[in-house]
Amino acid sequence: MVNIEDIPAEVLNAATVQSSPVLAPGDIIDISVVAKNQEVVIPFNKRLMQGEAYLRGNASKAVEYYLIDQAGNIDFPVIGRIHVAGKSKMEVEHLIQELLYPEYLNELPQVTVWIQNFSISVLGDVNRPGLFTIENERVSILDAIALAGDLAITGRRDNVLLVRVNSDGTKSIARINLNDKNLISSPYFYLQQNDVLYVQPNKSKANSAVVVPPTTSLIFSATSILLTIANLIITAWSISK
């Protein structure tokens, strides 16, 4: 980041706002419900229910996590179907609290939601491109580049493409300049679930990677064969004379 030392101290010290991850179809989430009397919340915890299943000898029927279906719903024990797609983790936590208390519980429970498959992809001109799972659901663009082994020497720092899939299935695209000192306060500094970063190679590497189309290659081969035949004919005619 060029001239980052010129950023005022109050800007550097200000907390960078990171929004709570928004859930989307395909996410796998863990939901924990805790209360003072843990016995009463067992029916609302798949993990605790799994423990009971082991004791009863039918653990194969127990599923620990929730898969958000394409309609954006999960099937929550006792309560039934809950629509969670498009909501932040915090909103889902509050929603489940409201559904449980006071209808099913005599005290307000503590509800925690974790995304089990929170991941980002880094592609293009980096040393180790790939899909990376983030356990703590917090990853900055610099963290992502570090996971990918940094940019290759031919990777463009001034034109990194960010593709973001929103919870409603729409996509948004942003161009990021890693040399820009204002990146640390940018809304794209922290990545979201399923974000894809693509590092574009510089012009010299891109030009060296040009692939000759199959039709062009075929034309070159045919031309070479014809020239060879013509050369043989001319040579044979010269000898015959």
Tab-separated table of C-alpha atoms in Angstrom:
chain	number	residue	atom	x	y	z
A	1	MET	CA	0.000	0.000	0.000
A	2	VAL	CA	1.625	3.165	-1.220
A	3	ASN	CA	1.983	6.050	1.294
A	4	ILE	CA	0.000	4.210	3.970
A	5	GLU	CA	2.038	6.060	6.595
A	6	ASP	CA	0.243	9.242	5.475
A	7	ILE	CA	-3.095	7.989	6.800
A	8	PRO	CA	-4.038	9.885	9.983
A	9	ALA	CA	-3.677	7.921	13.213
A	10	GLU	CA	-7.355	8.362	14.077
A	11	VAL	CA	-8.289	6.668	10.789
A	12	LEU	CA	-5.904	3.757	11.377
A	13	ASN	CA	-7.113	3.296	14.937
A	14	ALA	CA	-10.794	3.419	14.018
A	15	ALA	CA	-12.464	0.023	14.083
A	16	THR	CA	-13.170	-1.352	10.629
A	17	VAL	CA	-16.814	-2.338	10.490
A	18	GLN	CA	-17.338	-5.975	9.569
A	19	SER	CA	-20.917	-6.929	8.914
A	20	SER	CA	-22.291	-10.169	10.274
A	21	PRO	CA	-22.213	-12.896	7.578
A	22	VAL	CA	-25.498	-13.173	5.687
A	23	LEU	CA	-26.796	-16.716	5.286
A	24	ALA	CA	-27.554	-18.120	1.832
A	25	PRO	CA	-28.784	-21.383	0.286
A	26	GLY	CA	-26.066	-24.022	0.420
A	27	ASP	CA	-24.613	-22.801	3.713
A	28	ILE	CA	-24.089	-25.418	6.405
A	29	ILE	CA	-24.686	-23.998	9.866
A	30	ASP	CA	-24.397	-25.131	13.447
A	31	ILE	CA	-26.980	-23.815	15.910
A	32	SER	CA	-26.366	-24.051	19.648
A	33	VAL	CA	-29.110	-23.363	22.205
A	34	VAL	CA	-27.981	-22.910	25.814
A	35	ALA	CA	-29.967	-22.302	29.000
A	36	LYS	CA	-29.390	-22.554	32.746
A	37	ASN	CA	-31.250	-25.837	32.752
A	38	GLN	CA	-29.539	-27.673	29.927
A	39	GLU	CA	-31.989	-30.545	30.105
A	40	VAL	CA	-34.827	-28.440	28.691
A	41	VAL	CA	-32.870	-27.400	25.596
A	42	ILE	CA	-31.749	-30.883	24.516
A	43	PRO	CA	-34.642	-31.192	22.001
A	44	PHE	CA	-33.427	-27.982	20.304
A	45	ASN	CA	-29.769	-29.029	19.919
A	46	LYS	CA	-28.863	-31.486	17.196
A	47	ARG	CA	-25.502	-32.163	18.810
A	48	LEU	CA	-27.083	-33.037	22.153
A	49	MET	CA	-29.705	-35.102	20.368
A	50	GLN	CA	-26.896	-36.928	18.608
A	51	GLY	CA	-25.466	-37.832	22.010
A	52	GLU	CA	-28.827	-39.270	22.975
A	53	ALA	CA	-28.899	-41.157	19.679
A	54	TYR	CA	-25.556	-42.762	20.448
A	55	LEU	CA	-26.923	-43.938	23.781
A	56	ARG	CA	-29.951	-45.441	22.025
A	57	GLY	CA	-27.753	-47.078	19.378
A	58	ASN	CA	-29.179	-45.276	16.323
A	59	ALA	CA	-26.537	-42.609	15.772
A	60	SER	CA	-26.736	-43.055	12.013
A	61	LYS	CA	-30.014	-41.141	12.045
A	62	ALA	CA	-28.551	-38.162	13.873
A	63	VAL	CA	-27.424	-35.131	11.827
A	64	GLU	CA	-25.333	-32.526	13.580
A	65	TYR	CA	-25.620	-29.498	11.281
A	66	TYR	CA	-28.290	-27.719	9.222
A	67	LEU	CA	-28.109	-27.369	5.440
A	68	ILE	CA	-29.936	-24.305	4.127
A	69	ASP	CA	-32.005	-25.569	1.186
A	70	GLN	CA	-32.506	-23.766	-2.132
A	71	ALA	CA	-35.646	-22.113	-0.768
A	72	GLY	CA	-33.569	-20.643	2.065
A	73	ASN	CA	-35.068	-22.804	4.834
A	74	ILE	CA	-33.854	-25.142	7.555
A	75	ASP	CA	-35.837	-27.733	9.517
A	76	PHE	CA	-35.388	-26.896	13.177
A	77	PRO	CA	-36.281	-29.474	15.830
A	78	VAL	CA	-39.787	-29.125	17.318
A	79	ILE	CA	-40.381	-25.715	15.673
A	80	GLY	CA	-40.175	-26.958	12.087
A	81	ARG	CA	-39.247	-24.988	8.978
A	82	ILE	CA	-37.552	-21.621	9.479
A	83	HIS	CA	-36.583	-19.239	6.672
A	84	VAL	CA	-33.029	-18.021	7.316
A	85	ALA	CA	-31.564	-17.072	3.916
A	86	GLY	CA	-30.954	-13.354	3.549
A	87	LYS	CA	-30.664	-12.907	7.308
A	88	SER	CA	-27.463	-12.249	9.213
A	89	LYS	CA	-26.280	-14.684	11.845
A	90	MET	CA	-27.349	-12.277	14.555
A	91	GLU	CA	-30.831	-11.943	13.074
A	92	VAL	CA	-31.241	-15.729	12.976
A	93	GLU	CA	-30.067	-15.987	16.587
A	94	HIS	CA	-32.688	-13.455	17.692
A	95	LEU	CA	-35.368	-15.136	15.575
A	96	ILE	CA	-34.800	-18.527	17.196
A	97	GLN	CA	-34.785	-16.939	20.642
A	98	GLU	CA	-38.191	-15.391	19.931
A	99	LEU	CA	-39.562	-18.692	18.622
A	100	LEU	CA	-38.397	-20.612	21.682
A	101	TYR	CA	-39.259	-18.132	24.442
A	102	PRO	CA	-41.789	-18.179	25.985
A	103	GLU	CA	-43.582	-20.704	23.751
A	104	TYR	CA	-41.293	-23.634	24.573
A	105	LEU	CA	-38.916	-22.394	27.272
A	106	ASN	CA	-39.429	-20.534	30.538
A	107	GLU	CA	-36.227	-18.535	30.154
A	108	LEU	CA	-34.623	-16.664	27.274
A	109	PRO	CA	-31.956	-19.012	25.865
A	110	GLN	CA	-28.589	-18.098	24.438
A	111	VAL	CA	-28.489	-18.986	20.730
A	112	THR	CA	-25.291	-19.113	18.679
A	113	VAL	CA	-25.072	-19.677	14.916
A	114	TRP	CA	-21.840	-20.697	13.177
A	115	ILE	CA	-21.257	-21.180	9.452
A	116	GLN	CA	-19.411	-24.467	9.050
A	117	ASN	CA	-18.456	-24.032	5.377
A	118	PHE	CA	-17.439	-20.352	5.382
A	119	SER	CA	-14.995	-20.246	2.486
A	120	ILE	CA	-13.380	-17.946	-0.057
A	121	SER	CA	-11.537	-18.632	-3.328
A	122	VAL	CA	-8.349	-17.023	-4.597
A	123	LEU	CA	-7.565	-17.652	-8.272
A	124	GLY	CA	-5.328	-16.328	-11.003
A	125	ASP	CA	-1.706	-15.236	-10.747
A	126	VAL	CA	-1.003	-16.303	-7.153
A	127	ASN	CA	1.423	-18.921	-5.867
A	128	ARG	CA	-1.159	-21.300	-4.347
A	129	PRO	CA	-4.624	-20.729	-5.863
A	130	GLY	CA	-7.488	-22.588	-4.247
A	131	LEU	CA	-10.574	-22.710	-2.060
A	132	PHE	CA	-9.949	-21.849	1.593
A	133	THR	CA	-12.240	-22.611	4.536
A	134	ILE	CA	-12.168	-19.965	7.281
A	135	GLU	CA	-12.973	-21.276	10.748
A	136	ASN	CA	-13.500	-17.957	12.514
A	137	GLU	CA	-15.598	-16.366	9.716
A	138	ARG	CA	-13.285	-13.362	9.642
A	139	VAL	CA	-10.870	-12.904	6.752
A	140	SER	CA	-9.498	-9.762	5.150
A	141	ILE	CA	-8.366	-9.476	1.568
A	142	LEU	CA	-4.761	-9.462	2.820
A	143	ASP	CA	-5.408	-12.665	4.801
A	144	ALA	CA	-6.799	-14.284	1.655
A	145	ILE	CA	-3.723	-13.346	-0.371
A	146	ALA	CA	-1.496	-14.714	2.379
A	147	LEU	CA	-3.402	-18.018	2.318
A	148	ALA	CA	-2.745	-18.195	-1.426
A	149	GLY	CA	0.989	-17.750	-0.890
A	150	ASP	CA	1.057	-14.108	-2.036
A	151	LEU	CA	0.742	-12.807	-5.581
A	152	ALA	CA	3.171	-14.071	-8.187
A	153	ILE	CA	5.717	-11.516	-9.318
A	154	THR	CA	3.743	-11.142	-12.566
A	155	GLY	CA	0.401	-10.605	-10.797
A	156	ARG	CA	-1.196	-7.172	-11.106
A	157	ARG	CA	-1.544	-5.432	-7.737
A	158	ASP	CA	-3.696	-2.642	-9.129
A	159	ASN	CA	-6.548	-4.654	-10.646
A	160	VAL	CA	-7.713	-7.527	-8.441
A	161	LEU	CA	-11.220	-8.698	-9.307
A	162	LEU	CA	-13.674	-9.471	-6.488
A	163	VAL	CA	-16.802	-11.457	-7.370
A	164	ARG	CA	-19.399	-11.577	-4.600
A	165	VAL	CA	-22.499	-13.794	-4.615
A	166	ASN	CA	-25.261	-12.151	-2.609
A	167	SER	CA	-27.754	-14.046	-0.461
A	168	ASP	CA	-30.484	-13.611	-3.098
A	169	GLY	CA	-28.311	-15.198	-5.790
A	170	THR	CA	-27.344	-11.949	-7.521
A	171	LYS	CA	-23.690	-11.113	-8.077
A	172	SER	CA	-21.674	-7.958	-7.550
A	173	ILE	CA	-18.220	-7.177	-8.927
A	174	ALA	CA	-15.538	-4.809	-7.660
A	175	ARG	CA	-12.037	-3.907	-8.800
A	176	ILE	CA	-9.503	-3.576	-6.004
A	177	ASN	CA	-6.170	-1.760	-6.075
A	178	LEU	CA	-3.856	-3.301	-3.487
A	179	ASN	CA	-1.572	-0.275	-3.826
A	180	ASP	CA	-4.324	2.055	-2.604
A	181	LYS	CA	-3.743	3.093	1.002
A	182	ASN	CA	-7.495	3.549	1.490
A	183	LEU	CA	-8.055	-0.198	1.054
A	184	ILE	CA	-7.937	-0.743	4.817
A	185	SER	CA	-11.093	1.357	5.240
A	186	SER	CA	-12.823	-0.043	2.161
A	187	PRO	CA	-16.055	-2.087	2.503
A	188	TYR	CA	-14.204	-4.828	0.584
A	189	PHE	CA	-11.333	-5.083	3.074
A	190	TYR	CA	-13.162	-7.911	4.860
A	191	LEU	CA	-14.413	-10.695	2.624
A	192	GLN	CA	-17.746	-12.466	2.838
A	193	GLN	CA	-18.834	-16.056	2.456
A	194	ASN	CA	-18.160	-17.473	-1.066
A	195	ASP	CA	-16.228	-14.402	-2.250
A	196	VAL	CA	-13.907	-15.059	-5.209
A	197	LEU	CA	-10.695	-13.081	-5.788
A	198	TYR	CA	-9.045	-13.211	-9.204
A	199	VAL	CA	-5.543	-11.793	-9.658
A	200	GLN	CA	-4.942	-10.763	-13.248
A	201	PRO	CA	-1.474	-11.428	-14.749
A	202	ASN	CA	0.440	-8.512	-16.213
A	203	LYS	CA	0.477	-7.922	-19.969
A	204	SER	CA	3.772	-9.699	-20.654
A	205	LYS	CA	2.637	-12.927	-18.984
A	206	ALA	CA	-0.818	-12.730	-20.559
A	207	ASN	CA	0.735	-12.348	-24.027
A	208	SER	CA	3.075	-15.288	-23.460
A	209	ALA	CA	0.107	-17.462	-22.514
A	210	VAL	CA	-1.797	-16.896	-25.792
A	211	VAL	CA	-3.090	-20.207	-27.094
A	212	VAL	CA	-3.141	-20.816	-30.834
A	213	PRO	CA	-6.662	-21.893	-31.909
A	214	PRO	CA	-6.907	-25.481	-33.222
A	215	THR	CA	-8.031	-24.266	-36.688
A	216	THR	CA	-4.988	-22.007	-36.989
A	217	SER	CA	-2.705	-24.864	-35.962
A	218	LEU	CA	-4.339	-27.111	-38.573
A	219	ILE	CA	-3.813	-24.507	-41.286
A	220	PHE	CA	-0.128	-24.201	-40.362
A	221	SER	CA	0.269	-27.990	-40.488
A	222	ALA	CA	-1.460	-28.270	-43.881
A	223	THR	CA	0.640	-25.436	-45.291
A	224	SER	CA	3.823	-27.107	-44.066
A	225	ILE	CA	2.841	-30.405	-45.680
A	226	LEU	CA	2.035	-28.704	-48.997
A	227	LEU	CA	5.363	-26.873	-48.994
A	228	THR	CA	7.179	-30.134	-48.281
A	229	ILE	CA	5.394	-31.879	-51.172
A	230	ALA	CA	6.108	-28.975	-53.498
A	231	ASN	CA	9.782	-29.068	-52.520
A	232	LEU	CA	9.955	-32.823	-53.250
A	233	ILE	CA	8.293	-32.336	-56.661
A	234	ILE	CA	10.711	-29.574	-57.602
A	235	THR	CA	13.681	-31.659	-56.450
A	236	ALA	CA	12.490	-34.711	-58.418
A	237	TRP	CA	11.930	-32.591	-61.552
A	238	SER	CA	15.405	-31.098	-61.247
A	239	ILE	CA	16.988	-34.563	-60.989
A	240	SER	CA	15.037	-35.863	-63.972
A	241	LYS	CA	16.380	-33.059	-66.136
